[in-house]
Short mmCIF file of N, CA and C in Angstrom, two decimals:
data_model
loop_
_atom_site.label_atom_id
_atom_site.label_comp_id
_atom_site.label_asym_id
_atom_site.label_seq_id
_atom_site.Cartn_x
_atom_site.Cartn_y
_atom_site.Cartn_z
N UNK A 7 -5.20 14.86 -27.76
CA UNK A 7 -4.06 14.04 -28.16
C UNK A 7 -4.13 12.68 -27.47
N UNK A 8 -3.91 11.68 -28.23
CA UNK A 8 -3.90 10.07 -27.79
C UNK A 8 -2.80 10.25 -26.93
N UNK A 9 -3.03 9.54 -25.57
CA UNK A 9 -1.70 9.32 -24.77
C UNK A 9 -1.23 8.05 -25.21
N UNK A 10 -0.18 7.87 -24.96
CA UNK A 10 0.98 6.37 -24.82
C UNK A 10 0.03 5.74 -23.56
N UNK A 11 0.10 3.88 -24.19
CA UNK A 11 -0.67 3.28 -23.26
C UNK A 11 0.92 2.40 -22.57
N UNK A 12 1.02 1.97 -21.34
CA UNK A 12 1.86 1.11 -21.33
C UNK A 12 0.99 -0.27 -21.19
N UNK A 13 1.84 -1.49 -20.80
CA UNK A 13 0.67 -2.66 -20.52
C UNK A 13 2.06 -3.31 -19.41
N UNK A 14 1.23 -4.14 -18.14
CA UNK A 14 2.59 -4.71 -17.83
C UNK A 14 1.67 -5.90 -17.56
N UNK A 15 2.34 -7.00 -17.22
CA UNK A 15 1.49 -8.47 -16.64
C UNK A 15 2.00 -9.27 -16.26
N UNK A 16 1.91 -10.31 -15.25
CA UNK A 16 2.18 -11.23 -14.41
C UNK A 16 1.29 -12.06 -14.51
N UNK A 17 1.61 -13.60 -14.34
CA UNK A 17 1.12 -14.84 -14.43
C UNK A 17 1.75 -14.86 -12.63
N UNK A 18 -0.03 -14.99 -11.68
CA UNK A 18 0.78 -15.22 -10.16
C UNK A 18 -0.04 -16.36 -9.75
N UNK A 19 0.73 -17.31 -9.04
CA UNK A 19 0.36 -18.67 -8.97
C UNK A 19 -0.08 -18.75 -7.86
N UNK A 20 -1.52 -18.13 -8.15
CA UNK A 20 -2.75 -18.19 -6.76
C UNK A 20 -4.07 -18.04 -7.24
N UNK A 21 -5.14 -18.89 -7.33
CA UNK A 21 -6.26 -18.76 -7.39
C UNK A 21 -6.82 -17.29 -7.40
N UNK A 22 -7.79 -17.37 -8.44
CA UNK A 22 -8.17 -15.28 -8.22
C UNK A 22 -8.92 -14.95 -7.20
N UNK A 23 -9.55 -15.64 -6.79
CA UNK A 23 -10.12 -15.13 -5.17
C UNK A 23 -9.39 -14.78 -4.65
N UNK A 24 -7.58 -15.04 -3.74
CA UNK A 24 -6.85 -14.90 -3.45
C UNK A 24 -6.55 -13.29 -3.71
N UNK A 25 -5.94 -13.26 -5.66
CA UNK A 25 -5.38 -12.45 -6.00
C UNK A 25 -5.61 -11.00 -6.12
N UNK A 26 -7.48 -11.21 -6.27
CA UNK A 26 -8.23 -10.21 -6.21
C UNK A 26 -8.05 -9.58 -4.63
N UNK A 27 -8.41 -10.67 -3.93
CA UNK A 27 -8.39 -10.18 -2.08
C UNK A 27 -7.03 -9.32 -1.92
N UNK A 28 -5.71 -9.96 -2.29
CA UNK A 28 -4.24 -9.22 -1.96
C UNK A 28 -4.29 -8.02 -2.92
N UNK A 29 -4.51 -8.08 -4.39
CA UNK A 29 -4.82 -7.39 -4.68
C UNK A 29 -5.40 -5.25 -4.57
N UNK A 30 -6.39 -5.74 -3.40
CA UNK A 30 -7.51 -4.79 -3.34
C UNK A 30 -7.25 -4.66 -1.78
N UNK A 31 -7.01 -5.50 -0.34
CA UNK A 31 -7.36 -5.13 0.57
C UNK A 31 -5.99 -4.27 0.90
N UNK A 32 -6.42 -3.13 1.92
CA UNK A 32 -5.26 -2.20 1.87
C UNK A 32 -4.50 -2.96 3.25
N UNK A 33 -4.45 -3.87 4.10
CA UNK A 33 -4.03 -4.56 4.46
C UNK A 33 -2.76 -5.68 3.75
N UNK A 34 -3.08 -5.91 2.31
CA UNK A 34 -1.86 -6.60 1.85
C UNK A 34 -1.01 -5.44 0.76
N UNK A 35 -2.24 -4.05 0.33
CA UNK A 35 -1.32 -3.43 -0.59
C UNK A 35 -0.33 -2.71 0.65
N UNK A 36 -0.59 -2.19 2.01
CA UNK A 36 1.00 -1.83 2.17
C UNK A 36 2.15 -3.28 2.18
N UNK A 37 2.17 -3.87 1.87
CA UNK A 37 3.13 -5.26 2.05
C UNK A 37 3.63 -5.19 0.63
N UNK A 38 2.96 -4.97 -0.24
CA UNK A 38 3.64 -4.66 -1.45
C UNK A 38 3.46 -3.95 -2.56
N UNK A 39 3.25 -2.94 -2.20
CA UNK A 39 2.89 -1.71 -2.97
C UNK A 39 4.37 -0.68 -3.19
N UNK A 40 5.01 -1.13 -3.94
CA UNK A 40 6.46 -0.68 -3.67
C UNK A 40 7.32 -1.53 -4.83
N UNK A 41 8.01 -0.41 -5.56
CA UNK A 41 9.31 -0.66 -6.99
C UNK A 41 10.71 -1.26 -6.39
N UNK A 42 10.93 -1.04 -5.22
CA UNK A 42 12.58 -1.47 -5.07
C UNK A 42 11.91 -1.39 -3.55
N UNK A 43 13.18 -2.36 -2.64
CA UNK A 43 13.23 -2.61 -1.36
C UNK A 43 13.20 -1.73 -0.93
N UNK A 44 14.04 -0.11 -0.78
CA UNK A 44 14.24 1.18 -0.07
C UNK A 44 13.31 1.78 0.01
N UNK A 45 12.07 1.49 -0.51
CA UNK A 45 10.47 1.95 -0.63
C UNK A 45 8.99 1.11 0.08
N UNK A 46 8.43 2.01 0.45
CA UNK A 46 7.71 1.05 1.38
C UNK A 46 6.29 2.29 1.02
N UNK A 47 4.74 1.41 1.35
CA UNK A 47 3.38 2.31 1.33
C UNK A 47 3.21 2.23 2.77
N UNK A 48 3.26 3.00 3.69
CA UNK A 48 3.45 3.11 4.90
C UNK A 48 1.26 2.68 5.23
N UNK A 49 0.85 3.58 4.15
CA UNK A 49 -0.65 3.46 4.61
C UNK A 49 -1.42 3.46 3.32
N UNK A 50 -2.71 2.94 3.45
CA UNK A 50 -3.58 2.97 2.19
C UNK A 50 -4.97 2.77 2.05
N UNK A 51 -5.93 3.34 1.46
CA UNK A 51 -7.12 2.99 1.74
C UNK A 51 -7.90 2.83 0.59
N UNK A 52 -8.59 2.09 0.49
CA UNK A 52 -9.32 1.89 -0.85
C UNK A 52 -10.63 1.48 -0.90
N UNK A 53 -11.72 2.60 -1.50
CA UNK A 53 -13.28 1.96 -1.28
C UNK A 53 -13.70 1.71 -2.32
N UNK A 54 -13.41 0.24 -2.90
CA UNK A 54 -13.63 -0.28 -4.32
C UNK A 54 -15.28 -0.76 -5.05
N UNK A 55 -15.37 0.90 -5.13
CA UNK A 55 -16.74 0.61 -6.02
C UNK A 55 -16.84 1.89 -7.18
N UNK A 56 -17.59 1.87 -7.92
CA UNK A 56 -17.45 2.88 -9.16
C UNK A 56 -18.06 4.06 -8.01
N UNK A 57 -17.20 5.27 -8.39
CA UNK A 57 -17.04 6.34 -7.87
C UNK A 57 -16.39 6.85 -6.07
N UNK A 58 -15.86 5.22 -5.99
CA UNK A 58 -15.18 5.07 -4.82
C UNK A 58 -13.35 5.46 -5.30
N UNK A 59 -12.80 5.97 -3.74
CA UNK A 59 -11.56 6.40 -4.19
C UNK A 59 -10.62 5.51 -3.48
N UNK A 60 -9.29 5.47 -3.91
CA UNK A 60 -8.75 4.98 -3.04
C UNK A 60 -6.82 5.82 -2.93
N UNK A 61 -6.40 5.52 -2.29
CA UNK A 61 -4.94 6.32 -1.75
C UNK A 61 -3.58 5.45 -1.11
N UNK A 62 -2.99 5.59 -1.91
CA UNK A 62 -1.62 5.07 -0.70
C UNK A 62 -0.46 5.90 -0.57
N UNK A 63 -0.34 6.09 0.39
CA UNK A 63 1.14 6.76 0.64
C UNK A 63 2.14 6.35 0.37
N UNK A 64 3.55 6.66 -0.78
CA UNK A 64 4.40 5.86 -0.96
C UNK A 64 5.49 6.79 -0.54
N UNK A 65 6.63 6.21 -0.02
CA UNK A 65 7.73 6.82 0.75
C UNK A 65 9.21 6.02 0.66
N UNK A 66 10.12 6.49 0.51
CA UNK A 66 11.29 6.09 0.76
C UNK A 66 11.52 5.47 2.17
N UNK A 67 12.14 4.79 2.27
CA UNK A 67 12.13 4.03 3.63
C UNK A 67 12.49 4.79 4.81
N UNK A 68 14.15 5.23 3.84
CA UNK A 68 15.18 6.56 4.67
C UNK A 68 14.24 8.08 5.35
N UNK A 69 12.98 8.05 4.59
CA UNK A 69 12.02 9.26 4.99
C UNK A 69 12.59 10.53 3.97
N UNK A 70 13.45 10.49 3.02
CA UNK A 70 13.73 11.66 2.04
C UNK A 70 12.26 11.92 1.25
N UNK A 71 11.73 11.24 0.80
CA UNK A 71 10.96 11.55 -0.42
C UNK A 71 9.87 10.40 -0.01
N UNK A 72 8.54 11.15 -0.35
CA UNK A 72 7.55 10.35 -0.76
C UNK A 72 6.16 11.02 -1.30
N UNK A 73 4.76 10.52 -1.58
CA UNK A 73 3.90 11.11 -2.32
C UNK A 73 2.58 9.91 -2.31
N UNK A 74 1.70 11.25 -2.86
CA UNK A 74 0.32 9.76 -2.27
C UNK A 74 -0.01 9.92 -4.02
N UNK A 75 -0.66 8.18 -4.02
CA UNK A 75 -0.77 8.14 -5.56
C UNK A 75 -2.28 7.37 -5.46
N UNK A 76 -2.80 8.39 -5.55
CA UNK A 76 -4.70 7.75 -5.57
C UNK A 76 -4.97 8.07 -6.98
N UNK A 77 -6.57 7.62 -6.69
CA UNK A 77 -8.21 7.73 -8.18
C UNK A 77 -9.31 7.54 -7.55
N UNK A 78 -10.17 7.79 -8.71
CA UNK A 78 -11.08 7.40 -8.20
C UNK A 78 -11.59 6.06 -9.55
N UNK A 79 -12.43 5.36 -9.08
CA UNK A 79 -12.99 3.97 -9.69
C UNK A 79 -14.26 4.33 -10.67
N UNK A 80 -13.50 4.25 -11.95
CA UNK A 80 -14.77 4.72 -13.01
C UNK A 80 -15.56 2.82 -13.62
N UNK A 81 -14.90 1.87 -13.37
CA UNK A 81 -15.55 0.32 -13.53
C UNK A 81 -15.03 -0.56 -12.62
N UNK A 82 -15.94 -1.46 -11.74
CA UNK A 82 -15.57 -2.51 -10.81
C UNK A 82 -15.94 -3.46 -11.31
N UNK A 83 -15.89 -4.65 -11.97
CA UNK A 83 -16.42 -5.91 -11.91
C UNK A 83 -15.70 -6.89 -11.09
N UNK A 84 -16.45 -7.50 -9.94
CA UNK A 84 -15.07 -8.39 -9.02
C UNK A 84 -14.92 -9.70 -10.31
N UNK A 85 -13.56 -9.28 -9.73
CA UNK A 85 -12.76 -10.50 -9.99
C UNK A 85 -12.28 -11.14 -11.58
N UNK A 86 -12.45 -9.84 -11.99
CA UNK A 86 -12.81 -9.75 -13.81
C UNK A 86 -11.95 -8.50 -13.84
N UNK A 87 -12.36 -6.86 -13.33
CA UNK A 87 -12.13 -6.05 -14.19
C UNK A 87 -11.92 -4.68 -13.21
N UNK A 88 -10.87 -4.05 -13.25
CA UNK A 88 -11.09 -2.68 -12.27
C UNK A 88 -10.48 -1.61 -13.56
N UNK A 89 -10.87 -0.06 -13.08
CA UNK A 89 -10.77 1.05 -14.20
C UNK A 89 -10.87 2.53 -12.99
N UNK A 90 -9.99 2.64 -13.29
CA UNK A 90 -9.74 3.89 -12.38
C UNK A 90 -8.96 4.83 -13.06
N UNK A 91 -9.24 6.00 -12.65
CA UNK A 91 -8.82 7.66 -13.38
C UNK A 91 -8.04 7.76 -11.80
N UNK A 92 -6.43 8.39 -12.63
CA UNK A 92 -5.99 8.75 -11.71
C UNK A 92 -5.97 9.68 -11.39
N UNK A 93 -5.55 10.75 -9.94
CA UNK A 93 -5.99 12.22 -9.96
C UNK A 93 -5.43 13.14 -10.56
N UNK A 94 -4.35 12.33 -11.49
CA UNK A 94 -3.75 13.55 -12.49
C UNK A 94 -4.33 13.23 -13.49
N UNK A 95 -5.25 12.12 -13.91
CA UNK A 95 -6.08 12.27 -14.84
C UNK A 95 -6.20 11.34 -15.86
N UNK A 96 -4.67 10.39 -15.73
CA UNK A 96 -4.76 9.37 -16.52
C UNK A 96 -5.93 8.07 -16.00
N UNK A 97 -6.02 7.22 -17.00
CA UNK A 97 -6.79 6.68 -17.07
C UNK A 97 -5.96 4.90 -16.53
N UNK A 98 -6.36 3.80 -15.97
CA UNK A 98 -5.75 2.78 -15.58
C UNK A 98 -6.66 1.68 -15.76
N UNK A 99 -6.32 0.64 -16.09
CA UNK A 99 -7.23 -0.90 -16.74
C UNK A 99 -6.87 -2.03 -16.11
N UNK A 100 -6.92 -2.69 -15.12
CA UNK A 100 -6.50 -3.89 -14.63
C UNK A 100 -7.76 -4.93 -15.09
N UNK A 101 -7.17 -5.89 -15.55
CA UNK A 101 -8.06 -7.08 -15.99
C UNK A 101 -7.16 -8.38 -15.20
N UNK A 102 -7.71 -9.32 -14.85
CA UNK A 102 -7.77 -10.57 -13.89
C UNK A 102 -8.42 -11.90 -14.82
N UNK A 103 -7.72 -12.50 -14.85
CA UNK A 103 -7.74 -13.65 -15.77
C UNK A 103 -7.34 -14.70 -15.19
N UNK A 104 -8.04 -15.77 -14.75
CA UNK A 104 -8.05 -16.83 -14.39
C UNK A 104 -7.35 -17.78 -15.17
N UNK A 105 -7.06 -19.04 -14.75
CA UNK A 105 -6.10 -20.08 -15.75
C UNK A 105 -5.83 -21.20 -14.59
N UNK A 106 -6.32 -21.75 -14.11
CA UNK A 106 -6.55 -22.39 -13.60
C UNK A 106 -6.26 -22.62 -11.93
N UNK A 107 -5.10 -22.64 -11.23
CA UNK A 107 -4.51 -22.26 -10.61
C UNK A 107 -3.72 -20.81 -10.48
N UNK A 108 -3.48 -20.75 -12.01
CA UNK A 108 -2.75 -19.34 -11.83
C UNK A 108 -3.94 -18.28 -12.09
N UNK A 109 -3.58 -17.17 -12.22
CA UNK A 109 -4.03 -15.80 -12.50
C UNK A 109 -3.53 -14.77 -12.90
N UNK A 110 -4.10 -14.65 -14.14
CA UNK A 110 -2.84 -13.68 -14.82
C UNK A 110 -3.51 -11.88 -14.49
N UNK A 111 -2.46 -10.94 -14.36
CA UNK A 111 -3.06 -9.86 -14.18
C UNK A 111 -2.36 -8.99 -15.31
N UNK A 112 -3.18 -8.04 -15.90
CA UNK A 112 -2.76 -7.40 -16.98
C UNK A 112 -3.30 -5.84 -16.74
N UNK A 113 -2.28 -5.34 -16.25
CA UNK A 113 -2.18 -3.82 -16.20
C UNK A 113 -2.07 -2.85 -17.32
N UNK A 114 -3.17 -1.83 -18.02
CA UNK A 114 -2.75 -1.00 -18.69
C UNK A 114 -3.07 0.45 -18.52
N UNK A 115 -1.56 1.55 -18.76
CA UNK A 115 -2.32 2.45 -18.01
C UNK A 115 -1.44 3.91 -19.06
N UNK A 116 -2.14 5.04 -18.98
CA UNK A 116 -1.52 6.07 -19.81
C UNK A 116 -0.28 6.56 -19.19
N UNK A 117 0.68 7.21 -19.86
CA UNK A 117 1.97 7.09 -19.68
C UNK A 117 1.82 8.78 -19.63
N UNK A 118 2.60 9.17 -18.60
CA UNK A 118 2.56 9.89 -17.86
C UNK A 118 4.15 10.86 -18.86
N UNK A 119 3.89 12.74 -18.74
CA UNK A 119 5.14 13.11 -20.36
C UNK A 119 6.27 13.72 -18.98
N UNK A 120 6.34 13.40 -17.57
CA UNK A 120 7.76 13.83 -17.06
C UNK A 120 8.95 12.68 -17.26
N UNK A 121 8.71 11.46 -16.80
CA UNK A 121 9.19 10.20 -17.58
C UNK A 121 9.86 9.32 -18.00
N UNK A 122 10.87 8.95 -18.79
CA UNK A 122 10.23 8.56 -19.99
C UNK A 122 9.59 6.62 -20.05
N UNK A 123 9.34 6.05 -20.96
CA UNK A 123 8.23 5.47 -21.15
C UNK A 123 8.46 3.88 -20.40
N UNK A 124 10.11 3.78 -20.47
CA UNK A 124 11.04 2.66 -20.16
C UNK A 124 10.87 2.54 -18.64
N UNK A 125 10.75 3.77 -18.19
CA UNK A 125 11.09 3.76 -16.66
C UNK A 125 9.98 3.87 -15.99
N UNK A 126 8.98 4.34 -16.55
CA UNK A 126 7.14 4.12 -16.18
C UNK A 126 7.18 2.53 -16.27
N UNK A 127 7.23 1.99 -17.12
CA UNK A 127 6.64 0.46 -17.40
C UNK A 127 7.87 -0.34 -16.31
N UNK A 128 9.12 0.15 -16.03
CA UNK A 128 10.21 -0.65 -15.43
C UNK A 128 9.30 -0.79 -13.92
N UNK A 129 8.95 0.37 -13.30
CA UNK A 129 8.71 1.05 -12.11
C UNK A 129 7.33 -0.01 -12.12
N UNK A 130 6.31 0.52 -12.81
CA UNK A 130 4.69 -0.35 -12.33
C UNK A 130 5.05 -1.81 -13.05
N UNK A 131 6.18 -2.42 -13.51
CA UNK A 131 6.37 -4.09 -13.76
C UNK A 131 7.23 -4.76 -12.63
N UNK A 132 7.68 -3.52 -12.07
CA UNK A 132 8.84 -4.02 -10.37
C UNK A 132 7.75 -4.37 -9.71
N UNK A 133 6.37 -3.13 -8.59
CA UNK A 133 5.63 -3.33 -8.31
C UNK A 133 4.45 -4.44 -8.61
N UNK A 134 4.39 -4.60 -10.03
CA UNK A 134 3.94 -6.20 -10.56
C UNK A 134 4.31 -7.29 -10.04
N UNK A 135 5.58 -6.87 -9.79
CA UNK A 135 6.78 -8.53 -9.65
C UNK A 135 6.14 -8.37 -8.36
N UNK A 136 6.48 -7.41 -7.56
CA UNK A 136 6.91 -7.57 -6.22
C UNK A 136 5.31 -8.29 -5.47
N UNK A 137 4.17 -7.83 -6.01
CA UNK A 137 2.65 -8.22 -5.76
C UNK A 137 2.34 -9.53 -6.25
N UNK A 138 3.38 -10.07 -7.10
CA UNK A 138 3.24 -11.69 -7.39
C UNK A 138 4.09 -12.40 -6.44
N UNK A 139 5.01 -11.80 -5.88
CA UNK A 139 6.20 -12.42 -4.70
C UNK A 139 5.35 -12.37 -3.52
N UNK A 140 5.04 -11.71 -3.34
CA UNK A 140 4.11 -11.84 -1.94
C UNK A 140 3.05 -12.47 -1.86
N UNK A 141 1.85 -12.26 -2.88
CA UNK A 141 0.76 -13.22 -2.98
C UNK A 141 1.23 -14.62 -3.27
N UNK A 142 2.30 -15.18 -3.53
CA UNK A 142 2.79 -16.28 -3.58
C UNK A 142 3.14 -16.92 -2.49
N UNK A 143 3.94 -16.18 -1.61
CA UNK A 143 4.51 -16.65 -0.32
C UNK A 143 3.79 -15.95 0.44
N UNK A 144 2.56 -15.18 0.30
CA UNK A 144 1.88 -15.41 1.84
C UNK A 144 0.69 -16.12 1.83
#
């Protein structure tokens, strides 16, 4: 059965060397790897090459609830193209698009049936926002 794809994207006003680096190093994803303020990636690690995995711990701030959301890397091209299977199996597409100063990033990824489809795309387009707010101001 075809899964539901979502797509989310941001235009972030930083050179892609930059965007790729904040992006990918697990040094800037705990800073913003996170849907709403009350949430935080306490830790994360990522060895970005095809058949490399990577992990972050995501947690409520309060310490009620949290969960690690890794893959592993089925395509790397820097600075162009990443493709990772997640460990529940969906499949994920980030493409990096240059534009002069800016850099647009375009996330697409299979939609997951606990759900529903509004609140998948709300959730990884917050985390969008929030990874263009930071690579901006830091």
């Amino acid at each position: 059965m075809e899964k539901t794809k979502i797509t989310v994207k941001s235009s972030v006003n930083a050179p892609l060397a930059k965007v790729w680096d904040y992006w990918n190093a697990p040094e800037h994803i705990t800073k913003w790897n996170s849907a709403s303020p009350d949430w935080h990636t306490p830790k994360s690690e990522n060895d970005l090459r095809v058949g490399g995995r990577f992990t972050a711990r995501m947690e409520a701030k309060d310490g009620s609830f949290g969960f690690d959301f890794g893959g592993t890397y089925d395509e790397v091209v820097p600075h162009e193209k990443i493709s990772y299977m997640m460990d529940d199996g969906r499949k994920t597409d980030i493409t990096f698009v240059s534009e002069g100063n800016e850099t647009k990033v375009i996330e697409t990824f299979e939609a997951e049936d606990t759900n529903p489809v509004e609140m998948q795309q709300g959730g990884w387009q917050a985390i969008l926002d929030n990874f263009k707010k930071y690579t901006e101001t830091n």
